[in-house]
Short mmCIF file of C-alpha atoms and ligand atoms in Angstrom, two decimals:
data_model
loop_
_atom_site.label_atom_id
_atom_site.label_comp_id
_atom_site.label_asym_id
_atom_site.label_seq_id
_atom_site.Cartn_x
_atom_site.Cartn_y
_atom_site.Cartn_z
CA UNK A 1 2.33 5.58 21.92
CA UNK A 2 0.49 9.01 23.27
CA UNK A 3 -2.85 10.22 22.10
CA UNK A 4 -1.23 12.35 19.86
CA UNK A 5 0.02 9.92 17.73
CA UNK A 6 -3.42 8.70 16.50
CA UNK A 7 -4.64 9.35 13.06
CA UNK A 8 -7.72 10.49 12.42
CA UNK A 9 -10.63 8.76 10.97
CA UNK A 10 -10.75 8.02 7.37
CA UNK A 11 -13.02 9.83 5.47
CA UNK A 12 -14.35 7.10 3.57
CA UNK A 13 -16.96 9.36 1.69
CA UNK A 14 -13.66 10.72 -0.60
CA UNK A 15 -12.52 7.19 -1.74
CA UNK A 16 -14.28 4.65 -3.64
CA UNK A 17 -16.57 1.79 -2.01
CA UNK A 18 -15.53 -1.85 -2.31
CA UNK A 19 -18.59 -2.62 -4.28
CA UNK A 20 -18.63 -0.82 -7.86
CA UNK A 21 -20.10 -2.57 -10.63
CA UNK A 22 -19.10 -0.24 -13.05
CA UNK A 23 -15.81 -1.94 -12.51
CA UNK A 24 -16.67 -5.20 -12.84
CA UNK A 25 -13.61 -7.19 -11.18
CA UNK A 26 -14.76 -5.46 -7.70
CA UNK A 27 -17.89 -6.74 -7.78
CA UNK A 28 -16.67 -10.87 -6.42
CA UNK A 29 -13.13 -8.93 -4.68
CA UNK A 30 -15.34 -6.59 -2.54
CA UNK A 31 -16.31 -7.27 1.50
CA UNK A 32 -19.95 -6.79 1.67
CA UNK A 33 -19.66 -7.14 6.04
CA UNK A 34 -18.73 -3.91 7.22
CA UNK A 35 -15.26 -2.87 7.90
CA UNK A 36 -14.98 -3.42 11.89
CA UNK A 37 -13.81 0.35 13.10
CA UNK A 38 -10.66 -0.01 15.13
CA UNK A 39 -9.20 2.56 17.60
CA UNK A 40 -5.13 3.03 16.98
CA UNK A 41 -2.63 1.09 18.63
CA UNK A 42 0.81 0.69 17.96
CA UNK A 43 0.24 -1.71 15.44
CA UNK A 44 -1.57 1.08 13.15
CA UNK A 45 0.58 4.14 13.78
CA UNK A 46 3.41 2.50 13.65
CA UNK A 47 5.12 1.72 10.00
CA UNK A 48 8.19 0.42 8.16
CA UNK A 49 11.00 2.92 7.03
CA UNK A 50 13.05 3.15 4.56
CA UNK A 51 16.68 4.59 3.78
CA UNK A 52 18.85 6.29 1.03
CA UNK A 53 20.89 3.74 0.96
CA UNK A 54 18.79 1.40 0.16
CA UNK A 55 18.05 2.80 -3.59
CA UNK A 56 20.01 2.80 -6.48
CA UNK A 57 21.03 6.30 -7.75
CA UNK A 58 18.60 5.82 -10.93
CA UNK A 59 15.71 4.27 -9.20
CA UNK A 60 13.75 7.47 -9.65
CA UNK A 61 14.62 7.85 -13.64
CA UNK A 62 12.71 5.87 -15.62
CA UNK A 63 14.24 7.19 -18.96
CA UNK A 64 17.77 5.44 -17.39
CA UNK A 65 16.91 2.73 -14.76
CA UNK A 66 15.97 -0.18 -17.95
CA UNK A 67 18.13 1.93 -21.08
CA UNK A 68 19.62 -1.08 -22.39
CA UNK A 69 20.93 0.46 -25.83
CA UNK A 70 19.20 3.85 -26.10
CA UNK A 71 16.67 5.92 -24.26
CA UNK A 72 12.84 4.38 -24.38
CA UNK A 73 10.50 6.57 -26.79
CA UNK A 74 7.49 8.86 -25.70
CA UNK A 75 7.59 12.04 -23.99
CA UNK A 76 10.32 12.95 -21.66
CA UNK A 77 8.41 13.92 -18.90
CA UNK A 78 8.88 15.08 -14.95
CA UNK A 79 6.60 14.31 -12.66
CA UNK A 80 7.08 16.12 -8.96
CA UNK A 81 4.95 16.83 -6.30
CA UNK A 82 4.84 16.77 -2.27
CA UNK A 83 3.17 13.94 0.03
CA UNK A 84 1.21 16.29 2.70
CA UNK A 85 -0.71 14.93 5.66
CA UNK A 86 -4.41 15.72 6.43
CA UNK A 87 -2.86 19.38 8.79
CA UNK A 88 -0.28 20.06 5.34
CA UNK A 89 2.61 19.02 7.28
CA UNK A 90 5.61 17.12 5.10
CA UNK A 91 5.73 13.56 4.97
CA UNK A 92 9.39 13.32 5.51
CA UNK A 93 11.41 10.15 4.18
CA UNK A 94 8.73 8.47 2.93
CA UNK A 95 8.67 5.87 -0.22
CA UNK A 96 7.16 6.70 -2.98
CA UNK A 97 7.24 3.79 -5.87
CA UNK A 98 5.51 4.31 -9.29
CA UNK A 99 5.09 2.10 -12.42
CA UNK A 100 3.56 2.50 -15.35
CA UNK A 101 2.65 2.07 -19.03
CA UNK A 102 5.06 2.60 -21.72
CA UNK A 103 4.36 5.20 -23.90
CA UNK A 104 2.61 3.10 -26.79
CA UNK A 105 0.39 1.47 -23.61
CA UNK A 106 1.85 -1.80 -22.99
CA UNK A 107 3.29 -3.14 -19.32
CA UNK A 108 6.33 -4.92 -19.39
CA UNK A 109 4.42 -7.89 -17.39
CA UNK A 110 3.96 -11.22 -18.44
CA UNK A 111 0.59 -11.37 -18.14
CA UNK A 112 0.02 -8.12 -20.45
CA UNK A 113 -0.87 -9.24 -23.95
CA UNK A 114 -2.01 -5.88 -25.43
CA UNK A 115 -0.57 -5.17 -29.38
CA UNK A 116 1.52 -2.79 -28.20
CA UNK A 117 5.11 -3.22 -28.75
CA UNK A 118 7.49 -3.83 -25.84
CA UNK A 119 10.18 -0.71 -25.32
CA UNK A 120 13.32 -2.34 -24.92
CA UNK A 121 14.57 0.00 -22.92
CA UNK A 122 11.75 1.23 -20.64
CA UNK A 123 11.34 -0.72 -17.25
CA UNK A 124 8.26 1.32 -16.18
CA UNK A 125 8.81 1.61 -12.63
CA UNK A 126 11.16 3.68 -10.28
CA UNK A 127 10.94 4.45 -6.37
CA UNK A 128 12.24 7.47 -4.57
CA UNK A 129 12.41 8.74 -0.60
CA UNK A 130 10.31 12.31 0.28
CA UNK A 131 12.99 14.62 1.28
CA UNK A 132 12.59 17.13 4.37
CA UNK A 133 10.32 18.68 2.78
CA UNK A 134 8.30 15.91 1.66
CA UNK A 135 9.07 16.37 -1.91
CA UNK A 136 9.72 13.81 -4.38
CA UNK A 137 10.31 14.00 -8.08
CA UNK A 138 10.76 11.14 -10.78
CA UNK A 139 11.45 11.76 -14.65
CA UNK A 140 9.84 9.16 -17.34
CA UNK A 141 8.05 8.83 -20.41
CA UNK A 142 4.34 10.03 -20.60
CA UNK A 143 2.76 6.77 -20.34
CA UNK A 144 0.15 5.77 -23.14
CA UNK A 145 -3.71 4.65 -23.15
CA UNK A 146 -4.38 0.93 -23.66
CA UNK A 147 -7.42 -1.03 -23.83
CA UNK A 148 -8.70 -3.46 -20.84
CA UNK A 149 -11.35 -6.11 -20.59
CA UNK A 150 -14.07 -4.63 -18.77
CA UNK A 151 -16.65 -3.37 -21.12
CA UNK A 152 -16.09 -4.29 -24.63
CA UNK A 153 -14.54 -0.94 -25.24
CA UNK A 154 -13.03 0.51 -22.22
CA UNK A 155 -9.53 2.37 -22.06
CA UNK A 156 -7.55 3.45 -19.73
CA UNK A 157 -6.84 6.80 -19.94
CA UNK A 158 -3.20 7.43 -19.71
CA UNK A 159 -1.91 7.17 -15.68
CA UNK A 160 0.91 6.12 -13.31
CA UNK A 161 0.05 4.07 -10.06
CA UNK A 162 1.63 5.56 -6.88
CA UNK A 163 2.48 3.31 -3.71
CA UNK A 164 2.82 5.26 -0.74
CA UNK A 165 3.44 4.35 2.57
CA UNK A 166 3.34 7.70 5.04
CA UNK A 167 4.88 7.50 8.79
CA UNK A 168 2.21 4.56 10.10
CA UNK A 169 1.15 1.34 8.31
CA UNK A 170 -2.53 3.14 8.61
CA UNK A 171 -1.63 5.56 5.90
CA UNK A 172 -0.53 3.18 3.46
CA UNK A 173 -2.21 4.52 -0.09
CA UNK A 174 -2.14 2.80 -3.61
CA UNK A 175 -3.85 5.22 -6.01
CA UNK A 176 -2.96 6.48 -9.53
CA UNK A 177 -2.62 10.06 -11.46
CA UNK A 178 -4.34 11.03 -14.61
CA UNK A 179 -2.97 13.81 -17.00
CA UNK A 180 -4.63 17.05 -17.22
CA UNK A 181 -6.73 17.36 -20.49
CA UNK A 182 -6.40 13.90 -21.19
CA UNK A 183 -9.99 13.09 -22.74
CA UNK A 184 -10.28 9.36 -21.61
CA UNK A 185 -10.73 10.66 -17.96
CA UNK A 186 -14.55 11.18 -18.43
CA UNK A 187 -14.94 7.92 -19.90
CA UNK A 188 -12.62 5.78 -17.80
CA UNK A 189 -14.49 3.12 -15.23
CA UNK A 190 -11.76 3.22 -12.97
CA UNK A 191 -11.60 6.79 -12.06
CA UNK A 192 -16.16 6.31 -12.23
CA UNK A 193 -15.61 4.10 -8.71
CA UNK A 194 -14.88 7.28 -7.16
CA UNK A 195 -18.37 9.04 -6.16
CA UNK A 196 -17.12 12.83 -5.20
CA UNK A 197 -16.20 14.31 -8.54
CA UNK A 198 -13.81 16.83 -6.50
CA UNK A 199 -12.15 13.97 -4.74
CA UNK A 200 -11.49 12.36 -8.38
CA UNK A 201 -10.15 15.34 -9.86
CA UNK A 202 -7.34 15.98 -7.01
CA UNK A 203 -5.95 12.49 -9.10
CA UNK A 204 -5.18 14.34 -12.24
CA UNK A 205 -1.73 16.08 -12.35
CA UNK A 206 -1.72 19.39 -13.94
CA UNK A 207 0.51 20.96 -16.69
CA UNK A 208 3.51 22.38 -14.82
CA UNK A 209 5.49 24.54 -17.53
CA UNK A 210 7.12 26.57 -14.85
CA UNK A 211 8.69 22.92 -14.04
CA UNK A 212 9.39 21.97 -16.92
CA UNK A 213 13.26 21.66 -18.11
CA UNK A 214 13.67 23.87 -21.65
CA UNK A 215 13.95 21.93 -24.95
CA UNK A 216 14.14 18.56 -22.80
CA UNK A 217 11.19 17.67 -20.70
CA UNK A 218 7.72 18.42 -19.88
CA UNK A 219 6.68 18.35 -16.23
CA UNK A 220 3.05 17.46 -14.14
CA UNK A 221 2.74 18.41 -10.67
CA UNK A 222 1.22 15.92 -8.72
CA UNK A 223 0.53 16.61 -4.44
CA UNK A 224 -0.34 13.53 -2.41
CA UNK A 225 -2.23 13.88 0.79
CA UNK A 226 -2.15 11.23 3.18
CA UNK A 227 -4.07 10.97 6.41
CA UNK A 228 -3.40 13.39 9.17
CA UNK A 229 -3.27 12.64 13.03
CA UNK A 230 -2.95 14.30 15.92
CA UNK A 231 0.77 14.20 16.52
CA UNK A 232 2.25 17.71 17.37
CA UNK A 233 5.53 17.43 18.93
CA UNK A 234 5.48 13.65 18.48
CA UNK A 235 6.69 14.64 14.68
CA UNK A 236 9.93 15.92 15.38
CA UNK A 237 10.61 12.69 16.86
CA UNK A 238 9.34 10.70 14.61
CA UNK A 239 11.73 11.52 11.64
CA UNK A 240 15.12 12.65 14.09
CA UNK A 241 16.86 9.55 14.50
CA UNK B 1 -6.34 43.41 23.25
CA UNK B 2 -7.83 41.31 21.02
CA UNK B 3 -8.10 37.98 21.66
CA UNK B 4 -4.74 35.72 20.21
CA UNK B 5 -5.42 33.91 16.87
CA UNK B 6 -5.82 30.25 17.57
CA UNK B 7 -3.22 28.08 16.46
CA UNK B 8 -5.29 25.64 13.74
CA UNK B 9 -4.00 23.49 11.06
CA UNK B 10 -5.39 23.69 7.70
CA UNK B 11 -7.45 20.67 7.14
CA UNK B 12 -6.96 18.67 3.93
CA UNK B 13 -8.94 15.56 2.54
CA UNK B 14 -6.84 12.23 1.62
CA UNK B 15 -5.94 11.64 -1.62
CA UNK B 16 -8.40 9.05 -3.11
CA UNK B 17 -7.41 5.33 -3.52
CA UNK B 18 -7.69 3.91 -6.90
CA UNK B 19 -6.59 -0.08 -7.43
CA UNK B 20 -3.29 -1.51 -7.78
CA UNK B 21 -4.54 -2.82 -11.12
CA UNK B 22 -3.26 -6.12 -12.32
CA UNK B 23 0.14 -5.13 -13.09
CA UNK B 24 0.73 -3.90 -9.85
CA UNK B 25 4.27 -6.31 -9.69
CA UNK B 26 5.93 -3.80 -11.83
CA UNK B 27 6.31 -1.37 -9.42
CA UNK B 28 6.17 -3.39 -6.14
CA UNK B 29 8.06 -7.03 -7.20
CA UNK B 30 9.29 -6.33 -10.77
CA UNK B 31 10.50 -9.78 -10.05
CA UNK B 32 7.56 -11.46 -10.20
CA UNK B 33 6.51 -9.54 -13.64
CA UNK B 34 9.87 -11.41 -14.86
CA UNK B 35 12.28 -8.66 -14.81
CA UNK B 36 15.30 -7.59 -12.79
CA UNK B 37 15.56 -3.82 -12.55
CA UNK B 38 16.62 -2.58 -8.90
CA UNK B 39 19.51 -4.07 -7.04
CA UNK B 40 17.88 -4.23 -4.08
CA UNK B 41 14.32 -5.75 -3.74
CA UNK B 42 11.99 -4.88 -1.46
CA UNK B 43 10.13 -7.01 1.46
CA UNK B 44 11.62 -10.62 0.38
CA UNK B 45 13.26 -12.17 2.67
CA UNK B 46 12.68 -10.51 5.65
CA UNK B 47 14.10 -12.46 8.99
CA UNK B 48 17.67 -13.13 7.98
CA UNK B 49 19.93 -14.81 10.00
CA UNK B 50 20.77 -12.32 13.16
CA UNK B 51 17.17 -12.28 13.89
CA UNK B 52 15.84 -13.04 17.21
CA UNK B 53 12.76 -15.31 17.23
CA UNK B 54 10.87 -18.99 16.23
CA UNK B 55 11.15 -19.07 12.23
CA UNK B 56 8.05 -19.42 11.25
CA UNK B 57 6.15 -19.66 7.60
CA UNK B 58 2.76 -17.66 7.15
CA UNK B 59 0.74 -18.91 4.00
CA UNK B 60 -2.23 -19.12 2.28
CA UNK B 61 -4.80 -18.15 -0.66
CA UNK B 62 -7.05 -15.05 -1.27
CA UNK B 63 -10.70 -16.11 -2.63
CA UNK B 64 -12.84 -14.25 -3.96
CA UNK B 65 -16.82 -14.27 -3.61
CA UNK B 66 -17.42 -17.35 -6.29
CA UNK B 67 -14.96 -19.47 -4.07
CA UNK B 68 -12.09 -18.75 -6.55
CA UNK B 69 -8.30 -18.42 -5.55
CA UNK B 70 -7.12 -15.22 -6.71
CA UNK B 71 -3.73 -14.79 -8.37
CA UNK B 72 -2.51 -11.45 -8.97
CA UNK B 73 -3.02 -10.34 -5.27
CA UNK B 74 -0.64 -8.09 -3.10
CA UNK B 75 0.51 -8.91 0.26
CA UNK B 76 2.01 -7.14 2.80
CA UNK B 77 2.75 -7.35 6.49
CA UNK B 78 3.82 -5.58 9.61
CA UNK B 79 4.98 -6.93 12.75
CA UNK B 80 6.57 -6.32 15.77
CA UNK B 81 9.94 -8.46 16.37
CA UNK B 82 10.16 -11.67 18.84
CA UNK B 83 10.28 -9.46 21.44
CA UNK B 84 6.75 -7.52 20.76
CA UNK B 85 8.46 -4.04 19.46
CA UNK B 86 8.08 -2.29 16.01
CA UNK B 87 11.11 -1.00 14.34
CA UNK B 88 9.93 2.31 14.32
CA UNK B 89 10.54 5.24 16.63
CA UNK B 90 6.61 5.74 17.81
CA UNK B 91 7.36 2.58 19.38
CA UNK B 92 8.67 3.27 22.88
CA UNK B 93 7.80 0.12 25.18
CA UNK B 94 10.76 -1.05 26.98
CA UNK B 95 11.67 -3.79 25.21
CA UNK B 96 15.21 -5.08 23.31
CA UNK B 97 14.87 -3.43 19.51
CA UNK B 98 16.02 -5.83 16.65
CA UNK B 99 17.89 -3.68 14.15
CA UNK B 100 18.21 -6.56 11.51
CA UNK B 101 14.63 -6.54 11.25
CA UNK B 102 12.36 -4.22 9.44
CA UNK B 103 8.84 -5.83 10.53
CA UNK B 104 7.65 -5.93 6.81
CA UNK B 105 7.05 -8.23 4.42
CA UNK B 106 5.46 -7.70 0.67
CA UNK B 107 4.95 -10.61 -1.85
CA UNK B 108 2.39 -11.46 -3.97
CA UNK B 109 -0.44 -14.18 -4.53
CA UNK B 110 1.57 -16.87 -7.28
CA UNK B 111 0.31 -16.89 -11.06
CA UNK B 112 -0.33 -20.52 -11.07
CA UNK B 113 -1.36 -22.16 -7.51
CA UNK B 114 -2.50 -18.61 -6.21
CA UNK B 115 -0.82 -19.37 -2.83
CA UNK B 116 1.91 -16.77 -0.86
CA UNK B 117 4.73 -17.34 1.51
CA UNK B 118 6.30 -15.68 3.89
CA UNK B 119 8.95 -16.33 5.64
CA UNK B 120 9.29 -14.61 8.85
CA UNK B 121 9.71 -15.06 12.81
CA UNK B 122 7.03 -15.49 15.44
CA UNK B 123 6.25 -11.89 16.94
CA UNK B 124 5.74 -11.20 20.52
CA UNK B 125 2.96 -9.33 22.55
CA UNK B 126 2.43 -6.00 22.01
CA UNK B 127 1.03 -2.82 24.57
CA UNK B 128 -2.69 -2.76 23.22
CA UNK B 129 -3.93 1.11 22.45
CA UNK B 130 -2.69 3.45 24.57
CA UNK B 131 -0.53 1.54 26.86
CA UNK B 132 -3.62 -0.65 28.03
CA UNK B 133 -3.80 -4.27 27.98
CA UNK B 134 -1.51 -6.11 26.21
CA UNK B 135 -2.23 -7.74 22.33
CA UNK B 136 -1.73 -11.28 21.68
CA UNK B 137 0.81 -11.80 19.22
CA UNK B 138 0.00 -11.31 16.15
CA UNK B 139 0.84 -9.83 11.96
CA UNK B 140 -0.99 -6.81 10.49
CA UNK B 141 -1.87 -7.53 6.65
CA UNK B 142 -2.76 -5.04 3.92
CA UNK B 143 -3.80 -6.24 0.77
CA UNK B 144 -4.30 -4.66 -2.99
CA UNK B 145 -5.09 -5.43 -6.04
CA UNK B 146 -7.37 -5.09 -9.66
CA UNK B 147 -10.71 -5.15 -8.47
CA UNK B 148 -10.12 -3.80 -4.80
CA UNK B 149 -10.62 -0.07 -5.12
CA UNK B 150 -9.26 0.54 -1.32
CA UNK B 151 -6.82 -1.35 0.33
CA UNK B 152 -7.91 -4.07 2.80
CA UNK B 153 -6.54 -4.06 6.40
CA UNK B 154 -6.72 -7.27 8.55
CA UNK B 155 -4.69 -9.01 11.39
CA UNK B 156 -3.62 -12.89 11.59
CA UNK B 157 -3.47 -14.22 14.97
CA UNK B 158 -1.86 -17.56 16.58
CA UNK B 159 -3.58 -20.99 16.59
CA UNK B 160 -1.23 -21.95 18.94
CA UNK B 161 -1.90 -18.75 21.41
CA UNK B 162 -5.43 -19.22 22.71
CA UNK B 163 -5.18 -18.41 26.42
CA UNK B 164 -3.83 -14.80 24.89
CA UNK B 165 -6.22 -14.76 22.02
CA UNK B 166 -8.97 -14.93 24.09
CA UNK B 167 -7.67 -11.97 25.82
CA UNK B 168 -6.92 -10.27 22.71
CA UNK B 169 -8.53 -6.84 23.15
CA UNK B 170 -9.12 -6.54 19.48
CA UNK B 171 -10.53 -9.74 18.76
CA UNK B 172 -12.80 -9.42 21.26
CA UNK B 173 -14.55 -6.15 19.94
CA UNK B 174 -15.56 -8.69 17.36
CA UNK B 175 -19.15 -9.55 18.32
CA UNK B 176 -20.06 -12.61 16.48
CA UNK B 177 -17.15 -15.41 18.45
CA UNK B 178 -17.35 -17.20 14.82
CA UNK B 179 -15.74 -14.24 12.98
CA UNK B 180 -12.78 -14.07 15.20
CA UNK B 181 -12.15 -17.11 13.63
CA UNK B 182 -11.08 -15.61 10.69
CA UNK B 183 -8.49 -14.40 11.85
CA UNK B 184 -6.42 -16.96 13.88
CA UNK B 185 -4.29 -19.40 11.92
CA UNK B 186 -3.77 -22.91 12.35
CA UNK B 187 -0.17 -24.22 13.47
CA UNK B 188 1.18 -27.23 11.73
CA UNK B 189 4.54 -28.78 11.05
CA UNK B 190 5.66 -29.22 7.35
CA UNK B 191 9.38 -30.45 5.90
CA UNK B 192 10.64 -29.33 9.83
CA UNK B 193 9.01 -26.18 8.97
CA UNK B 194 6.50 -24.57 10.83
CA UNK B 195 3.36 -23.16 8.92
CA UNK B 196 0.80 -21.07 10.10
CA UNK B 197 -1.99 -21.08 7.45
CA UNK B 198 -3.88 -18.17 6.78
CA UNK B 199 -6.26 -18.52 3.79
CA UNK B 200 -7.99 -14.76 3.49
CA UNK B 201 -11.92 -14.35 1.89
CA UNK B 202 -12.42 -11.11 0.21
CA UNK B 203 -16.79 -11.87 0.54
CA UNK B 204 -19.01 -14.91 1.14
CA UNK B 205 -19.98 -17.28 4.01
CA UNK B 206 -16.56 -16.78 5.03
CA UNK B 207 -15.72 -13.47 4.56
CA UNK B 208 -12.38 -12.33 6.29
CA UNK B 209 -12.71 -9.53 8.97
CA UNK B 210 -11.57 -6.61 7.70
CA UNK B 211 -10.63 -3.55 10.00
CA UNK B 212 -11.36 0.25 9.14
CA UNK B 213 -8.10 1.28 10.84
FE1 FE C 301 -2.44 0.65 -15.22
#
């Protein structure tokens, strides 16, 4: 490990604190100690990775990966994007998993309950590798809102959770994207945990109709950054063999 | 002559965290939601036969601050193999590589008893920060799930290593000697299997130590 290699502090001001009561479940699941600051070692920058061949050729279309006898309903809908680190360099070969809502709101879990119907043929999650470029792209159904216990009457407004894992197991990132115009955002408790309005707003995927495929499927753009580090010529390295 | 243009990155701020939610098993182990989707799952079972090292079973519970086991939590770890090296190519100590093993696990709290397993080997010491003095052996967990709004980082160290646990270079920027207790799990034998127990406290008396990595 070299100096270089080190990523640089997170700026904890941009994410949300363990503690918000507006979200009620964090208020018994959050530390109230302060995190202990630790310096990188090789058990921070370093990560596990991930290969081609180790996904299925539909693992990053949602519309096919579940079809069982027909396409799920709800929008068809692409969602794209590059994972960045803090200097804007691609996050090459890096996994990317998403699930989701179907479109009427309902998670094919067991423990959902909501009204919502069950799609027969929507799974609601795929996975997919950045390429060089630290692009990825998945195609789905625009998931819906649904209810959740929290408030009496709070909803969700429509979103896909993101998994990311980035080059060291110190960028791992679970977060989730909103849909532009989507009026739920303003009311939605989970988004409210964040304090810096402009750091919750880089979570809402805008309208992409440049992306978009012609009489077939609407498309979001949605960047990711993860934490940056030092590494210069360290990169090349990293992602060579 | 002017003076050259430094060479400076652009700087952009991380994307903000947002919780895993309770459904996070979807998209991490669809399995455990009760479906089959991918042929190839992620993180199970980890140290298959052709690995090097002392099979060994890490377990435990998450509480919360009320004292209650929680039951929709995700679990992951990363390790370095028997030999104390990551599988991963920042990792240049001079030490035997173990290409059947990744170094990561992922699983999830269990519905009913709220207890995780993972099966795994024992790993070995590892070049603390910068080359410096060694680490005692030891498993890096991150954790998610609905009501944590950032991921939680921690480490579980060795019951059974305490002449190198005292040494540990990160244990001992720990001030308070009771906290580092936290951290180190208890051996024991179970079934000819051997358990390390690591039961993890999200807040309270006991509250976990918790590293802003
Ligand atoms: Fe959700």
């Amino acid at each position: 490990m070299t100096p270089e290699s080190e990523f640089h502090q997170r700026d904890r001001d941009i994410h949300p604190p363990a503690y918000t009561p507006v979200y009620k479940t964090s208020v018994l699941r959050s530390p109230r100690i302060p995190l202990w600051s630790l310096q990188n070692s090789l058990s921070e920058v370093t990560g596990p990775t991930f290969t081609r061949e180790e996904l299925g050729p539909l693992d990053n279309d949602l519309i096919l990966n579940y079809a069982k006898d027909g396409k799920p309903i709800g929008e068809q809908t692409i969602v794209h994007g590059h994972v960045l680190d803090g200097n804007g360099r691609p996050v090459r070969n890096t996994l990317v998993e998403v699930w989701q809502a179907n479109a009427g709101g309902r998670y094919r879990h067991r423990n959902d309950t909501y009204i919502a119907p069950i799609d027969p043929n929507f799974g609601g999650c795929g996975r997919m590798l950045t390429d060089d470029n630290g692009y990825y792209f998945f195609r789905t159904v625009k998931p819906g809102a649904y209810p959740f216990r929290n408030r009496v009457n709070s909803w969700r407004p429509a979103h896909i959770h993101f998994s990311v894992f980035g080059s060291g197991f110190a960028q791992r990132l679970i977060t989730q994207m909103y849909f532009e115009g989507d009026p739920l955002i303003p009311h939605d408790s989970i988004i409210a945990t964040i304090p810096d309005k402009s750091a919750a707003d880089r979570l809402t995927a805008r309208l992409d109709l440049n992306g978009s495929l012609p009489l077939e499927c609407l498309a979001y753009r949605f960047d990711i950054v993860l934490r940056g580090s030092r590494q210069t010529l360290f990169e090349n390295k990293l992602h060579g063999n | 002559m002017p003076a050259p243009t430094p060479f400076v990155l652009p700087y952009y701020p991380e994307t903000p965290s947002q919780t895993a939610g309770p459904y996070v098993h979807i998209g991490l182990i669809p399995n455990q939601a009760g479906f089959d989707i991918f042929k190839n799952n992620f993180g199970g079972d980890i140290a298959g036969p052709g690995v090097a090292g002392e099979r060994i079973v890490i377990e435990g519970r998450v509480y919360d601050g009320a004292g209650h086991v929680t039951k929709d939590v995700l679990v992951e770890t990363w390790q370095a193999n028997a030999a104390g090296r990551y599988n991963h190519p920042g990792d240049r100590q001079d030490k035997p590589l173990d290409d059947a093993f990744r170094g990561w696990a992922r699983t999830g709290t269990d519905f009913e008893s709220g207890l995780y397993r993972i099966s795994t080997i024992k790993p070995g010491l590892v070049a603390g920060r910068r080359g410096r003095k060694e680490m005692a052996p030891h498993v890096n967990f991150w954790i998610a799930s609905r009501g944590i709004n950032i991921g939680l980082a921690t480490r579980m160290y060795f019951g059974d290593e305490t002449t190198a646990n005292e040494q540990d270079p990160v244990l001992n920027i720990i001030e308070q000697p009771e906290r580092r207790k936290t951290l180190i799990a208890p051996r024991s034998q179970r079934d000819g299997a051997t358990i390390y127990t690591f039961d993890i406290y999200l807040q309270g008396e006991r509250e976990t130590v918790f590293f802003d990595v």
